[in-house]
């Protein structure tokens, strides 16, 4: 069983929709939780990261971490076609060292 | 702003050949991480270096080796290549290690073994 599970999608939504992306994990030692966006043929780009439990908001993006359930989420409000990409969750025991990634969810936002 | 530079961007090798992938970190970044992303798979951590010393090791095969040089660039050497080594290889760099020091990823090198 993988340490981090993520539905690969694809997830198709119309422009303006609220998108919910999720990951579950099994390692209770994880303390740092990240969301990366990856466009085709590009490297992962950090969107947000959270330490321990709680919520974090940045513009249209909100990250939530529920350590008791070992569940993290990324919400995208007012989704745009330019948000179409693969979204990878990642987590670690110590900062950005030795990240463990999910498989990524492919998001398609149609105009 | 300068980003992480990886070369080459694409590489085609035959089975049993060797390959060398290069990573040039962002200026003043002294930590480098290597990840392997197979087709449709999540990136897997291979190895990392801090101040030219190996700092952590993940699922890196014995056929692979890596090092970080005095100018902080890093090279991943892959020998006796197998078809299963075909993947996207990412390098990331960060400033001196700290809990909240973001690692920035390069564009990756796509290795195809035929």
CSV table of C-alpha atoms in Angstrom, one decimal:
chain,number,residue,atom,x,y,z
A,1,UNK,CA,0.0,0.0,0.0
A,2,UNK,CA,1.3,3.4,-0.9
A,3,UNK,CA,2.0,5.9,1.8
A,4,UNK,CA,0.0,8.6,0.0
A,5,UNK,CA,-3.1,7.9,-1.9
A,6,UNK,CA,-4.6,10.3,-4.5
A,7,UNK,CA,-7.3,9.8,-7.0
A,8,UNK,CA,-5.7,10.2,-10.5
A,9,UNK,CA,-8.9,11.6,-12.1
A,10,UNK,CA,-9.3,13.1,-14.5
A,11,UNK,CA,-11.6,15.6,-12.8
A,12,UNK,CA,-13.6,17.7,-15.3
A,13,UNK,CA,-15.4,20.9,-14.2
A,14,UNK,CA,-16.8,23.9,-15.9
A,15,UNK,CA,-15.2,27.3,-15.5
A,16,UNK,CA,-16.1,29.0,-12.2
A,17,UNK,CA,-16.7,25.8,-10.3
A,18,UNK,CA,-15.2,25.0,-6.9
A,19,UNK,CA,-12.8,22.2,-7.1
A,20,UNK,CA,-11.9,19.8,-4.3
A,21,UNK,CA,-8.8,17.7,-4.5
A,22,UNK,CA,-7.9,15.3,-1.8
A,23,UNK,CA,-5.2,12.9,-0.5
A,24,UNK,CA,-5.1,10.4,2.3
A,25,UNK,CA,-1.9,9.1,3.9
A,26,UNK,CA,-0.8,6.4,6.3
A,27,UNK,CA,2.3,7.7,7.9
A,28,UNK,CA,1.4,9.6,11.1
A,29,UNK,CA,4.9,11.1,11.3
A,30,UNK,CA,4.2,13.4,8.3
A,31,UNK,CA,4.1,17.0,9.5
A,32,UNK,CA,4.5,19.0,6.3
A,33,UNK,CA,1.9,19.0,3.6
A,34,UNK,CA,2.3,20.5,0.2
A,35,UNK,CA,0.3,20.9,-3.0
A,36,UNK,CA,2.1,21.1,-6.3
A,37,UNK,CA,0.8,22.0,-9.7
A,38,UNK,CA,2.4,20.3,-12.7
A,39,UNK,CA,1.7,21.3,-16.3
A,40,UNK,CA,2.5,18.9,-19.1
A,41,UNK,CA,6.3,18.5,-19.6
A,42,UNK,CA,7.1,20.9,-16.8
A,43,UNK,CA,8.4,20.5,-13.3
A,44,UNK,CA,6.2,20.6,-10.2
A,45,UNK,CA,5.4,24.1,-9.0
A,46,UNK,CA,4.6,24.7,-5.3
A,47,UNK,CA,1.2,26.1,-4.7
A,48,UNK,CA,0.9,25.9,-0.9
A,49,UNK,CA,2.3,24.2,2.1
A,50,UNK,CA,1.0,23.7,5.6
A,51,UNK,CA,2.7,22.6,8.7
A,52,UNK,CA,0.7,20.3,10.9
A,53,UNK,CA,-3.1,20.6,11.0
A,54,UNK,CA,-5.3,23.5,10.0
A,55,UNK,CA,-6.3,25.7,7.1
A,56,UNK,CA,-4.3,28.0,4.9
A,57,UNK,CA,-5.7,30.3,2.3
A,58,UNK,CA,-3.9,32.0,-0.6
A,59,UNK,CA,-6.1,33.8,-3.1
A,60,UNK,CA,-8.4,31.3,-4.8
A,61,UNK,CA,-6.6,28.4,-3.1
A,62,UNK,CA,-7.3,26.9,0.3
A,63,UNK,CA,-5.4,24.0,1.8
A,64,UNK,CA,-6.8,22.0,4.7
A,65,UNK,CA,-5.0,19.3,6.8
A,66,UNK,CA,-6.8,17.0,9.2
A,67,UNK,CA,-4.1,14.9,10.9
A,68,UNK,CA,-6.6,13.0,13.0
A,69,UNK,CA,-8.1,11.6,9.8
A,70,UNK,CA,-4.8,11.6,7.8
A,71,UNK,CA,-6.6,13.6,5.1
A,72,UNK,CA,-5.6,16.7,3.2
A,73,UNK,CA,-7.5,18.8,0.8
A,74,UNK,CA,-7.0,21.6,-1.7
A,75,UNK,CA,-9.9,23.8,-2.7
A,76,UNK,CA,-9.8,26.0,-5.8
A,77,UNK,CA,-12.5,28.6,-6.0
A,78,UNK,CA,-13.7,30.2,-9.3
A,79,UNK,CA,-11.7,27.7,-11.3
A,80,UNK,CA,-10.2,28.9,-14.6
A,81,UNK,CA,-9.2,27.0,-17.7
A,82,UNK,CA,-5.6,28.0,-16.9
A,83,UNK,CA,-5.9,25.8,-13.7
A,84,UNK,CA,-6.0,22.7,-15.9
A,85,UNK,CA,-3.0,20.7,-14.8
A,86,UNK,CA,-2.1,17.8,-12.7
A,87,UNK,CA,-2.2,18.5,-8.9
A,88,UNK,CA,0.2,16.5,-6.7
A,89,UNK,CA,0.0,16.4,-3.0
A,90,UNK,CA,3.2,15.8,-1.2
A,91,UNK,CA,4.2,15.4,2.4
A,92,UNK,CA,7.2,14.9,4.6
A,93,UNK,CA,8.5,14.4,8.1
A,94,UNK,CA,10.9,17.3,7.8
A,95,UNK,CA,10.2,20.3,5.6
A,96,UNK,CA,10.9,19.9,1.9
A,97,UNK,CA,13.3,17.0,2.5
A,98,UNK,CA,12.5,13.6,1.0
A,99,UNK,CA,9.0,14.5,-0.1
A,100,UNK,CA,6.5,11.6,-0.6
A,101,UNK,CA,4.1,12.4,-3.4
A,102,UNK,CA,0.7,11.3,-4.4
A,103,UNK,CA,0.1,10.1,-8.0
A,104,UNK,CA,-1.5,13.4,-8.9
A,105,UNK,CA,-5.0,14.3,-9.9
A,106,UNK,CA,-5.5,15.6,-13.5
A,107,UNK,CA,-7.9,18.6,-13.5
A,108,UNK,CA,-9.6,19.8,-16.6
A,109,UNK,CA,-11.5,23.1,-16.4
A,110,UNK,CA,-13.6,23.8,-19.5
A,111,UNK,CA,-14.5,27.3,-20.6
B,1,UNK,CA,14.5,35.0,-11.7
B,2,UNK,CA,16.9,32.1,-12.2
B,3,UNK,CA,15.5,28.7,-11.9
B,4,UNK,CA,16.8,25.2,-11.5
B,5,UNK,CA,18.5,24.2,-14.8
B,6,UNK,CA,18.6,20.6,-15.9
B,7,UNK,CA,20.4,19.2,-18.9
B,8,UNK,CA,19.8,17.6,-21.2
B,9,UNK,CA,16.0,18.0,-21.5
B,10,UNK,CA,15.7,14.8,-23.4
B,11,UNK,CA,17.9,11.8,-23.6
B,12,UNK,CA,17.6,8.5,-25.5
B,13,UNK,CA,19.9,5.6,-24.6
B,14,UNK,CA,20.0,2.0,-25.3
B,15,UNK,CA,19.8,-0.8,-22.7
B,16,UNK,CA,23.0,-1.4,-20.8
B,17,UNK,CA,24.4,2.1,-21.8
B,18,UNK,CA,25.2,4.8,-19.3
B,19,UNK,CA,23.7,8.2,-18.8
B,20,UNK,CA,24.6,11.4,-17.0
B,21,UNK,CA,22.0,13.9,-16.0
B,22,UNK,CA,23.1,17.4,-14.8
B,23,UNK,CA,21.4,19.8,-12.4
B,24,UNK,CA,22.4,23.4,-11.8
B,25,UNK,CA,20.6,24.8,-8.7
B,26,UNK,CA,19.4,28.3,-8.2
B,27,UNK,CA,22.3,30.6,-7.2
B,28,UNK,CA,23.0,30.4,-3.4
B,29,UNK,CA,21.1,27.2,-3.1
B,30,UNK,CA,23.3,24.5,-1.5
B,31,UNK,CA,20.9,21.6,-1.3
B,32,UNK,CA,19.9,19.4,-4.2
B,33,UNK,CA,17.3,16.7,-4.5
B,34,UNK,CA,16.8,14.1,-7.2
B,35,UNK,CA,13.4,12.6,-8.0
B,36,UNK,CA,12.3,9.9,-10.6
B,37,UNK,CA,8.8,10.1,-12.1
B,38,UNK,CA,7.8,7.1,-14.1
B,39,UNK,CA,5.0,7.3,-16.7
B,40,UNK,CA,1.8,8.0,-14.9
B,41,UNK,CA,3.4,7.7,-11.5
B,42,UNK,CA,4.3,10.0,-8.6
B,43,UNK,CA,7.8,11.4,-8.2
B,44,UNK,CA,10.0,9.1,-6.1
B,45,UNK,CA,12.8,10.6,-4.0
B,46,UNK,CA,16.2,9.2,-5.1
B,47,UNK,CA,18.9,11.1,-3.2
B,48,UNK,CA,19.8,14.5,-1.8
B,49,UNK,CA,22.9,16.5,-1.2
B,50,UNK,CA,23.7,19.3,1.2
B,51,UNK,CA,27.0,21.2,1.0
B,52,UNK,CA,28.4,18.6,-1.4
B,53,UNK,CA,27.7,15.7,1.0
B,54,UNK,CA,25.0,13.1,0.6
B,55,UNK,CA,22.3,14.1,3.1
B,56,UNK,CA,19.6,11.5,2.5
B,57,UNK,CA,18.9,8.5,0.3
B,58,UNK,CA,15.7,7.1,-1.1
B,59,UNK,CA,14.9,4.4,-3.6
B,60,UNK,CA,18.0,4.8,-5.7
B,61,UNK,CA,19.2,1.7,-7.4
B,62,UNK,CA,22.8,0.6,-6.9
B,63,UNK,CA,23.4,1.2,-10.6
B,64,UNK,CA,22.9,4.9,-10.0
B,65,UNK,CA,25.3,7.2,-8.3
B,66,UNK,CA,25.3,11.0,-7.8
B,67,UNK,CA,27.4,13.7,-6.5
B,68,UNK,CA,27.4,17.4,-5.8
B,69,UNK,CA,30.4,19.5,-7.0
B,70,UNK,CA,32.1,22.5,-5.5
B,71,UNK,CA,30.0,24.9,-7.5
B,72,UNK,CA,26.9,23.1,-6.1
B,73,UNK,CA,25.8,21.6,-9.4
B,74,UNK,CA,24.9,17.9,-9.2
B,75,UNK,CA,25.2,15.0,-11.6
B,76,UNK,CA,23.2,11.7,-11.5
B,77,UNK,CA,25.1,8.9,-13.2
B,78,UNK,CA,23.1,5.9,-14.4
B,79,UNK,CA,24.8,2.7,-15.6
B,80,UNK,CA,23.6,-0.5,-17.1
B,81,UNK,CA,20.4,1.2,-18.1
B,82,UNK,CA,17.2,-0.9,-18.2
B,83,UNK,CA,13.9,-0.2,-20.0
B,84,UNK,CA,12.3,0.5,-16.6
B,85,UNK,CA,14.7,3.4,-16.1
B,86,UNK,CA,12.7,5.4,-18.7
B,87,UNK,CA,11.2,8.2,-16.7
B,88,UNK,CA,11.3,12.0,-16.0
B,89,UNK,CA,14.1,12.9,-13.7
B,90,UNK,CA,13.6,16.0,-11.6
B,91,UNK,CA,16.1,17.9,-9.7
B,92,UNK,CA,15.1,20.4,-7.0
B,93,UNK,CA,17.2,22.9,-5.1
B,94,UNK,CA,16.8,24.8,-1.9
B,95,UNK,CA,18.6,27.2,0.4
B,96,UNK,CA,20.3,25.9,3.5
B,97,UNK,CA,18.2,23.2,5.1
B,98,UNK,CA,15.4,24.5,7.3
B,99,UNK,CA,11.9,23.3,8.0
B,100,UNK,CA,10.3,25.9,5.8
B,101,UNK,CA,12.9,26.2,3.1
B,102,UNK,CA,11.0,25.6,-0.2
B,103,UNK,CA,12.6,23.3,-2.8
B,104,UNK,CA,12.2,24.5,-6.3
B,105,UNK,CA,12.0,22.0,-9.1
B,106,UNK,CA,13.6,22.1,-12.5
B,107,UNK,CA,11.9,21.2,-15.8
B,108,UNK,CA,13.2,17.7,-15.7
B,109,UNK,CA,15.2,15.4,-18.0
B,110,UNK,CA,13.1,12.9,-19.9
B,111,UNK,CA,15.2,9.7,-20.3
B,112,UNK,CA,14.0,7.1,-22.7
B,113,UNK,CA,15.8,3.7,-22.7
B,114,UNK,CA,15.2,1.6,-25.9
